[in-house]
Short mmCIF file of C-alpha atoms in Angstrom, two decimals:
data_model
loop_
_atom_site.label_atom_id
_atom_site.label_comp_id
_atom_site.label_asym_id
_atom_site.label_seq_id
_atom_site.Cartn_x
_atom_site.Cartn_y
_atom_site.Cartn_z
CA UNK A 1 114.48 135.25 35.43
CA UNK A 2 114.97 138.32 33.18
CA UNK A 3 118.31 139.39 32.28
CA UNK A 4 120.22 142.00 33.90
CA UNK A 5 119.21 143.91 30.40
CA UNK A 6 116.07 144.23 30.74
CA UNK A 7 116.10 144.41 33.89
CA UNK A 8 118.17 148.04 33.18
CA UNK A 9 115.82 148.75 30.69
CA UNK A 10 112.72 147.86 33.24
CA UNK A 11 114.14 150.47 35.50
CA UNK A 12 115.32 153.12 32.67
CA UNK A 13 111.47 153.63 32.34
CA UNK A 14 110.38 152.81 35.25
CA UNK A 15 111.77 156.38 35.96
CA UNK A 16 109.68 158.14 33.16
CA UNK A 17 106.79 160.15 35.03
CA UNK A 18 103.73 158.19 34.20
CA UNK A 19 105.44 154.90 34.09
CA UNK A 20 105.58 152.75 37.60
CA UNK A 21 107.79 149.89 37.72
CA UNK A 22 104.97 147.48 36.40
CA UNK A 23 104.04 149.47 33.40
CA UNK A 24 107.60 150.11 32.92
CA UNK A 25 107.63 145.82 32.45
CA UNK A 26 104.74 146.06 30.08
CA UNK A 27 106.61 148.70 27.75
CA UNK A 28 109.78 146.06 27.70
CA UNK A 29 107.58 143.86 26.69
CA UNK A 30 106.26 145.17 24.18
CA UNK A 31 109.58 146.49 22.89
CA UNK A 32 110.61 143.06 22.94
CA UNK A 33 107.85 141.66 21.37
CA UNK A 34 107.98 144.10 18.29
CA UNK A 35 111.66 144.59 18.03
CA UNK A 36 111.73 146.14 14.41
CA UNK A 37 108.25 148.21 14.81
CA UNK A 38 108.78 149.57 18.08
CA UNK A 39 112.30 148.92 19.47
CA UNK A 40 114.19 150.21 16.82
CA UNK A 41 112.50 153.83 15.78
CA UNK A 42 112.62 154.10 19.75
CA UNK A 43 116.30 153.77 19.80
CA UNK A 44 116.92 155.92 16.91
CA UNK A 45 114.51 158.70 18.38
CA UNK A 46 116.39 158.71 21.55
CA UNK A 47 119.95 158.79 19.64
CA UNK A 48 118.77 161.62 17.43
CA UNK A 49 117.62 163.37 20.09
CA UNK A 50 121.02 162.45 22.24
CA UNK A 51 122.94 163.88 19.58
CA UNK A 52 121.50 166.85 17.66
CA UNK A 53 119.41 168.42 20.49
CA UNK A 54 120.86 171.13 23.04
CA UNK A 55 119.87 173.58 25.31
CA UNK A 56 119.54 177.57 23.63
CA UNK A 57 122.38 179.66 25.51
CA UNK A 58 120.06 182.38 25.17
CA UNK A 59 116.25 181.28 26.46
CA UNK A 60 116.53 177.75 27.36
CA UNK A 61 114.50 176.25 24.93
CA UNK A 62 115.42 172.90 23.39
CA UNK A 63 116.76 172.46 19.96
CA UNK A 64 118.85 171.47 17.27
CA UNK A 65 120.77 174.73 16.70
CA UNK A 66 122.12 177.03 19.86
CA UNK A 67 120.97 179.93 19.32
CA UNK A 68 117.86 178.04 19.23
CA UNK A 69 115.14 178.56 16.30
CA UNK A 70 113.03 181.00 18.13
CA UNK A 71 115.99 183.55 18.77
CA UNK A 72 117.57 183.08 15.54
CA UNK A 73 114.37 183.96 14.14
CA UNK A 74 115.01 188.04 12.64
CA UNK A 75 111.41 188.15 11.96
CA UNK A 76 110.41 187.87 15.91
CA UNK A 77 109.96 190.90 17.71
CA UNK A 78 113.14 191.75 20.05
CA UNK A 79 111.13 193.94 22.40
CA UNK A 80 108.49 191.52 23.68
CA UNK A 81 109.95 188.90 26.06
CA UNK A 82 107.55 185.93 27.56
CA UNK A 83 109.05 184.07 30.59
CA UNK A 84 107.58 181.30 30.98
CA UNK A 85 108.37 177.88 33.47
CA UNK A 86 109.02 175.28 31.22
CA UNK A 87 110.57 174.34 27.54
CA UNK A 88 106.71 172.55 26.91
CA UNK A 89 105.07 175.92 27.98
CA UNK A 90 107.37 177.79 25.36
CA UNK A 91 106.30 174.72 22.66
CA UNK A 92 102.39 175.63 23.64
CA UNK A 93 102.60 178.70 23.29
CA UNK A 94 104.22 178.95 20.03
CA UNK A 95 102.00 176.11 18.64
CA UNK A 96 99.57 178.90 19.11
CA UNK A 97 101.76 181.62 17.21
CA UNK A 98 99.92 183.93 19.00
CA UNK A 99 102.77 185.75 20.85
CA UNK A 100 105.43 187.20 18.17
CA UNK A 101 108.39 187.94 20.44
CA UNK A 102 111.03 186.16 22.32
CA UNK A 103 111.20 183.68 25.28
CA UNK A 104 112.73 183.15 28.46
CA UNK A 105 112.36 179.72 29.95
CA UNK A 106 112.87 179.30 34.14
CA UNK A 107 113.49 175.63 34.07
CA UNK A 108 110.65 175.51 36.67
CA UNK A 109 109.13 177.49 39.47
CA UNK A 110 109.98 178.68 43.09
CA UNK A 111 109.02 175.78 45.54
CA UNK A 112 109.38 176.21 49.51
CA UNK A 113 108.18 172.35 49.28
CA UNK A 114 110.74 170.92 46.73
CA UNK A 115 113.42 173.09 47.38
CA UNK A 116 113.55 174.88 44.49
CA UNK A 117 115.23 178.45 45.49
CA UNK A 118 115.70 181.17 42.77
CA UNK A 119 119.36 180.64 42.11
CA UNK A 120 118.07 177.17 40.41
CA UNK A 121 116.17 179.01 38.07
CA UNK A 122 117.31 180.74 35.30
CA UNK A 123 116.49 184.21 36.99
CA UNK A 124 119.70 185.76 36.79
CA UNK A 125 120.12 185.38 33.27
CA UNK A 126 116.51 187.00 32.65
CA UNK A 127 117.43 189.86 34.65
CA UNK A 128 120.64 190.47 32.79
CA UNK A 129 118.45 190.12 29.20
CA UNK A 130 116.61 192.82 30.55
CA UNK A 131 119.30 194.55 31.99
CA UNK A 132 120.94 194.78 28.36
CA UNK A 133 118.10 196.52 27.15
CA UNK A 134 116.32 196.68 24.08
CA UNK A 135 112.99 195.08 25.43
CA UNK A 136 109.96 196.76 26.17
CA UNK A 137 107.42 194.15 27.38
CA UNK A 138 107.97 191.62 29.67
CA UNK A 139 104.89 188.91 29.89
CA UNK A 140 104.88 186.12 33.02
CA UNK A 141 103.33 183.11 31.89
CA UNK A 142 103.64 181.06 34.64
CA UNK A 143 101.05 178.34 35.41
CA UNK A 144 98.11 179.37 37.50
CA UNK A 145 99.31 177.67 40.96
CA UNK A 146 100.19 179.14 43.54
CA UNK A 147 104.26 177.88 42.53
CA UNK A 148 103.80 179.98 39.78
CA UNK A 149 102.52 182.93 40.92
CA UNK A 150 104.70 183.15 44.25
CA UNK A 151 107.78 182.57 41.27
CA UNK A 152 106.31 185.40 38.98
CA UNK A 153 105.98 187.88 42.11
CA UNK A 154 109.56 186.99 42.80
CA UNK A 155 110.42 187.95 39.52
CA UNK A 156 108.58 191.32 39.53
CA UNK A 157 110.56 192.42 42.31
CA UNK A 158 113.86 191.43 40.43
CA UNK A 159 112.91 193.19 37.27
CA UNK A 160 110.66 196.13 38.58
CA UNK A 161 113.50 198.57 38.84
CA UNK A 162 113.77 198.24 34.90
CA UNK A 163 112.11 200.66 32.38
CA UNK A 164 110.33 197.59 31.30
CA UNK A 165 106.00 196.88 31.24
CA UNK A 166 105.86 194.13 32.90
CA UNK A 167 102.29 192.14 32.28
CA UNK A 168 100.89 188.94 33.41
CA UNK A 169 98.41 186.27 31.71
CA UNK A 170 94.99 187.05 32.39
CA UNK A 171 92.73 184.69 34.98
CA UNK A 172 89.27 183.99 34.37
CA UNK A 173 87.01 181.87 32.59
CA UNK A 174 88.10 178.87 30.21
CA UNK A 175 86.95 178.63 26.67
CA UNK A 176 84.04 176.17 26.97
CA UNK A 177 84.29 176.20 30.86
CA UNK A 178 80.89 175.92 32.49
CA UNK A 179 80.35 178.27 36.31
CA UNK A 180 79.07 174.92 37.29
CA UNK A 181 82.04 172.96 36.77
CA UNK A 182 84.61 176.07 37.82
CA UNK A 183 86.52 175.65 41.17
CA UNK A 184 86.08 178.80 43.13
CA UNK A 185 89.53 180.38 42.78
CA UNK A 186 88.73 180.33 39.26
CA UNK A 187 85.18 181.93 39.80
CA UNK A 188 86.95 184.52 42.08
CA UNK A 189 89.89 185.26 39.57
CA UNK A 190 86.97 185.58 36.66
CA UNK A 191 84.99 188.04 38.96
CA UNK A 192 87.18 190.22 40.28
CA UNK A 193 89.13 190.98 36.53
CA UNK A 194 85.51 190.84 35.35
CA UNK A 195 85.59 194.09 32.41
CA UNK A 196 82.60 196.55 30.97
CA UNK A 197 80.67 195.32 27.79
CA UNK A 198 78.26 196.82 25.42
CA UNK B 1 107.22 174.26 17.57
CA UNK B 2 109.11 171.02 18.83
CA UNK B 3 111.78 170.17 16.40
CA UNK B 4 111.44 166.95 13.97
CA UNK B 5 113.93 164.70 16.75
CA UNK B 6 111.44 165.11 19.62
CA UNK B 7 108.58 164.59 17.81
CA UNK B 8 109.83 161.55 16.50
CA UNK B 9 111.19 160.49 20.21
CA UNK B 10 107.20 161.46 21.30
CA UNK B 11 105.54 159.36 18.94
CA UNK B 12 108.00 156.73 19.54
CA UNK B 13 107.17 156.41 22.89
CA UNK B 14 103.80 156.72 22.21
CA UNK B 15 103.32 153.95 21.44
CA UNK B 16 103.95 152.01 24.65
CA UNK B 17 101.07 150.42 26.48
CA UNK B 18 100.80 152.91 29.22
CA UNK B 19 101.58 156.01 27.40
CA UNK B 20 99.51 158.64 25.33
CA UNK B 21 100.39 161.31 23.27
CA UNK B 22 100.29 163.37 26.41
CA UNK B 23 102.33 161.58 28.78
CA UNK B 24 104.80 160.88 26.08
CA UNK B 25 105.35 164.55 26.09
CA UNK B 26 105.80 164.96 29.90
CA UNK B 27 108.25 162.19 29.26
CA UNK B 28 110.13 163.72 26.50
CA UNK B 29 110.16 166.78 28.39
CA UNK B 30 111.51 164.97 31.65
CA UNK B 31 114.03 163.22 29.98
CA UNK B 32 115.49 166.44 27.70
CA UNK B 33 115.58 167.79 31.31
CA UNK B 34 117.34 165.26 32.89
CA UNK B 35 120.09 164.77 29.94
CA UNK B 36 122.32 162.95 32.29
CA UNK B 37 120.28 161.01 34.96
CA UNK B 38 117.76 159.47 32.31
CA UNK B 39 118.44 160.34 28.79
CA UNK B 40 121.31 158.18 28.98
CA UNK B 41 120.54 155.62 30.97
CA UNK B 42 117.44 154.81 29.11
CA UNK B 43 119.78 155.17 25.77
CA UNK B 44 122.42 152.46 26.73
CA UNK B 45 119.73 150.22 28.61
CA UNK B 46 118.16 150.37 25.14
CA UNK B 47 120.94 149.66 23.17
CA UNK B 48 121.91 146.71 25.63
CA UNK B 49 118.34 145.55 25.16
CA UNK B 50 118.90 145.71 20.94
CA UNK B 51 122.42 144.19 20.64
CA UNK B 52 122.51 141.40 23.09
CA UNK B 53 119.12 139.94 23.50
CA UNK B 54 117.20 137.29 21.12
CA UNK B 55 114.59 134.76 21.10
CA UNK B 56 114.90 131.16 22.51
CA UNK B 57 114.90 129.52 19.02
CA UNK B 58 113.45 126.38 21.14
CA UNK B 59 110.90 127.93 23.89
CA UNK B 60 110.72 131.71 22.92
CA UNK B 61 112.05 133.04 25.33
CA UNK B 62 114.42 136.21 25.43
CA UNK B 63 117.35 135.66 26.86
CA UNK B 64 121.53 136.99 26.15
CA UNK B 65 122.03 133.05 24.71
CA UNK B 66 120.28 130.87 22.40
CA UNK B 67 119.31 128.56 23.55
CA UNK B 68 118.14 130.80 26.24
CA UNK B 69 119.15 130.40 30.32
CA UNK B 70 116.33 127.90 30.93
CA UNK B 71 116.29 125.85 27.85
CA UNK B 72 120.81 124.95 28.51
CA UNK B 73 120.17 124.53 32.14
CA UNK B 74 120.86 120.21 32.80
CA UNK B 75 119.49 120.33 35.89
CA UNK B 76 116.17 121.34 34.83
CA UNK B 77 113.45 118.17 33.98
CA UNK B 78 113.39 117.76 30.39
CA UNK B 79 110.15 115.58 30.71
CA UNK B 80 107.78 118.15 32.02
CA UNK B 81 107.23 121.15 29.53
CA UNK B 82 104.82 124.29 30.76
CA UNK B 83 103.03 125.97 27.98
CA UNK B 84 102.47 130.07 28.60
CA UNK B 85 101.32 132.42 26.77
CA UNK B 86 103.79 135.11 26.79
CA UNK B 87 107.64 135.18 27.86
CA UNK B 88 106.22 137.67 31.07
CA UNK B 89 104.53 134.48 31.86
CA UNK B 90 107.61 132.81 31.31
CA UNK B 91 109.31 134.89 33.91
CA UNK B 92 106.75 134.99 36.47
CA UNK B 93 106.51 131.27 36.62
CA UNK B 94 110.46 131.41 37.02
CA UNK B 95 110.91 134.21 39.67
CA UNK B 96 108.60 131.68 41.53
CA UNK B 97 110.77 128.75 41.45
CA UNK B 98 107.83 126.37 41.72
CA UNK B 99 108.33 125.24 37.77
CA UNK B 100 111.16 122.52 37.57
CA UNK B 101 110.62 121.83 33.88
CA UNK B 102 111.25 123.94 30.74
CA UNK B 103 108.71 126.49 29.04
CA UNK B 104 107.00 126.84 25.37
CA UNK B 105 106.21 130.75 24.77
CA UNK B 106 102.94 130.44 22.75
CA UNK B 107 103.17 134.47 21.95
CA UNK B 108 100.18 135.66 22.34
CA UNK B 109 96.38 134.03 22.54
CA UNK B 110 93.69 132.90 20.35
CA UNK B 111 91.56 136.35 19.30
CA UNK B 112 88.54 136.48 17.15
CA UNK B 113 88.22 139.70 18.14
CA UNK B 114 92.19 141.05 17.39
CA UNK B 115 92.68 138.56 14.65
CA UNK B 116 94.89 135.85 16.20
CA UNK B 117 94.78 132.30 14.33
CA UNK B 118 96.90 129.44 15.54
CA UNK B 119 99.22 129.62 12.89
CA UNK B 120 100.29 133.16 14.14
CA UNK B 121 100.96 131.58 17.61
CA UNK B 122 103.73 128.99 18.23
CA UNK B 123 101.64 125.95 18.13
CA UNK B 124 102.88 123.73 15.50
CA UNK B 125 106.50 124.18 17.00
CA UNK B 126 104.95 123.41 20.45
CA UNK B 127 103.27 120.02 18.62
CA UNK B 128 106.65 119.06 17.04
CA UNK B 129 108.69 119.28 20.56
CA UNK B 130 106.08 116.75 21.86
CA UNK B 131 105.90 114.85 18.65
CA UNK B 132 110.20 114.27 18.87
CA UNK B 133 109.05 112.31 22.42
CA UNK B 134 110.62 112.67 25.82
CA UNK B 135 107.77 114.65 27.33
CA UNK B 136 105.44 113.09 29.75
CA UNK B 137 103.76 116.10 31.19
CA UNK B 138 102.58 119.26 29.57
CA UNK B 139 101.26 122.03 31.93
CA UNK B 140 98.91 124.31 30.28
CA UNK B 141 99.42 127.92 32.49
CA UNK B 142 97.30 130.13 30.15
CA UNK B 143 95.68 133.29 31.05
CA UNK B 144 91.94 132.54 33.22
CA UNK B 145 90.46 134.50 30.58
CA UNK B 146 88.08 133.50 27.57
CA UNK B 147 91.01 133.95 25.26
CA UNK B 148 93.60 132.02 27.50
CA UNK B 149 91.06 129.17 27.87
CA UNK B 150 89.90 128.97 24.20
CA UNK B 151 93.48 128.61 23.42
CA UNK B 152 94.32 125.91 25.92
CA UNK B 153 91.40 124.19 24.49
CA UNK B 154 92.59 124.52 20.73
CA UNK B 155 96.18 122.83 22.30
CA UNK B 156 94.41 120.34 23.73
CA UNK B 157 92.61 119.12 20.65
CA UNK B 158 96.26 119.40 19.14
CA UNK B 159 98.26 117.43 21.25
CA UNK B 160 95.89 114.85 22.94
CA UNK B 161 96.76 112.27 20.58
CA UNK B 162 100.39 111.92 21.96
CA UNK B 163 101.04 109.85 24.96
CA UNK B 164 101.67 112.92 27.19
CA UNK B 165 99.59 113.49 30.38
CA UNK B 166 97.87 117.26 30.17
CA UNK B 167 97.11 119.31 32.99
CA UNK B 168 95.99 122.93 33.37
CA UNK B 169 96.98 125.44 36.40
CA UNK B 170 93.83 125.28 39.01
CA UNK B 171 91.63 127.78 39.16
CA UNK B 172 89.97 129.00 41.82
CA UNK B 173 90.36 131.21 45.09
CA UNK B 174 93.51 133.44 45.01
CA UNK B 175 95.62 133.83 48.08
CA UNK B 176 93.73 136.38 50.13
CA UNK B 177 90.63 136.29 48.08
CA UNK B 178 87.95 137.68 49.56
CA UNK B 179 84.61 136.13 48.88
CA UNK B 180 82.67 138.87 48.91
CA UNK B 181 84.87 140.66 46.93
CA UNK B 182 85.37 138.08 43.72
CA UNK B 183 83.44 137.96 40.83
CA UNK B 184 81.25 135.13 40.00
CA UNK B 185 82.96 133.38 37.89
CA UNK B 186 85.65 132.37 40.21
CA UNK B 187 83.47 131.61 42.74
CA UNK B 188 81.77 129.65 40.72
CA UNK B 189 85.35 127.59 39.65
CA UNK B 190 86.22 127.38 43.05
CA UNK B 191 83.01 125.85 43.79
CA UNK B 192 83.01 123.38 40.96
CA UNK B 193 86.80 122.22 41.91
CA UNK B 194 85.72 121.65 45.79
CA UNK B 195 87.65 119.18 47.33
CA UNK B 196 87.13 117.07 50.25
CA UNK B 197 89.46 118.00 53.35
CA UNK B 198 89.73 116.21 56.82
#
């Protein structure tokens, strides 16, 4: 029989999404199996990141410092706030460094289904940001489901009595997406924004 | 941009059979979201997994002692040995309880293909338990693949000198099998292995 260690360990990541209880086996396997050249930088990753990282007082986002990196930043613009769902949407859209403000992260999105009301999210604290003042733009980025939307209208409601411009993502067309391969609410979406040319 | 820790934690758990770069994100994310609940768990599991645990200097196995559970237990029968491949094997064999005798991890197969010799397996250790006597029986449980087999061939040519009766686990139908559902090959094992009933 295993030990009661691994069998811990089995269930430890067992819990990771993507990881079922048998894959979870596999993994302790392997970690076993290459105890210097996968065990240990594992452990030292996860003590590293244990210790150093912690969650921005200001926009939720994940790092070593509170105020976090992005809001420390003085060369980021003050005015233009993105609120986005999650730290990994922040992380996507900065790898992009196409937005030069600030962000506000939810900590995930309005969901009748999962219970998730709006006192879970971090909605107060946006609407006091914007209540302070000092920003001019607000952009939702939520995800294109219907979660995210219903949680963006929610927010417009919350933040429409401020002297704010408020502006969403726009829907439509992927880069590289073919009409063929498009599901229709995307077709729909990419029609009805559809703009003047030439 | 993700700071240097939670790269390091991603590409960590990378590389676990199982994961990608992109699920190894989502379970970064999940578990910088759920500091409490996995973070740590998974942290102390690990550490468990790092301080107490070591290999069977006998059989291979991983176990708390050395020698491991299996290898110190009297009541099990010294004179029948079961040769696996890896210490999963190992366990599986054991959670059944079918196995009275004690266990040889080989660590791995014979591989052309990934650049496995014998010499990388533990087959001269397995050849010296036999050689010091005592043994009557050697099971070989390997893998019914080509890789399993070629190496239960190799151990045969090894250890057929010594006056130790050999067997190999039967192949054929699996509980539930299907006909028309399995592949040729066992079909064609379960064929060749017929025996008479009535």
């Amino acid at each position: 029989m295993a030990s009661p260690e691994i069998e811990a360990l089995t269930q430890a990541l067992a819990k990771l999404p993507g990881l079922g209880p048998r894959s979870a086996r596999r993994a302790v396997l392997h970690l076993l199996k290459k105890r210097e050249a996968a065990l240990g930088p594992l452990l030292s990753a996860l003590m590293a990141v244990e210790e150093r990282l912690s969650t921005c007082s200001i926009c939720g986002n994940i790092d070593t410092t509170n105020p976090c990196g992005v809001c420390a930043d003085p060369r980021r613009d003050a005015r233009a706030l993105c609120v986005v769902e999650e730290v990994a949407d922040l992380w996507a859209l900065d790898r992009s460094r196409l937005f030069p403000g600030r962000f506000h992260v939810l900590g995930g999105r309005l969901s009748a289904l999962e219970g998730v009301r709006p006192e879970d999210l971090a909605i107060d604290s946006l609407v006091r940001r914007i209540a302070e003042g000092g920003i001019d733009e607000v952009v939702l980025a939520m995800n294109a489901t219907l979660e995210g939307q219903t949680t963006a209208h929610y927010i417009i409601e919350r933040i429409e009595r401020f002297p704010v411009r408020i502006t969403q993502l726009a829907h439509g067309l992927p880069v590289g997406g073919e009409l063929d391969y498009l599901d229709e609410g995307t077709l729909a979406q990419a029609l009805r924004a559809r703009r003047p040319v030439g």
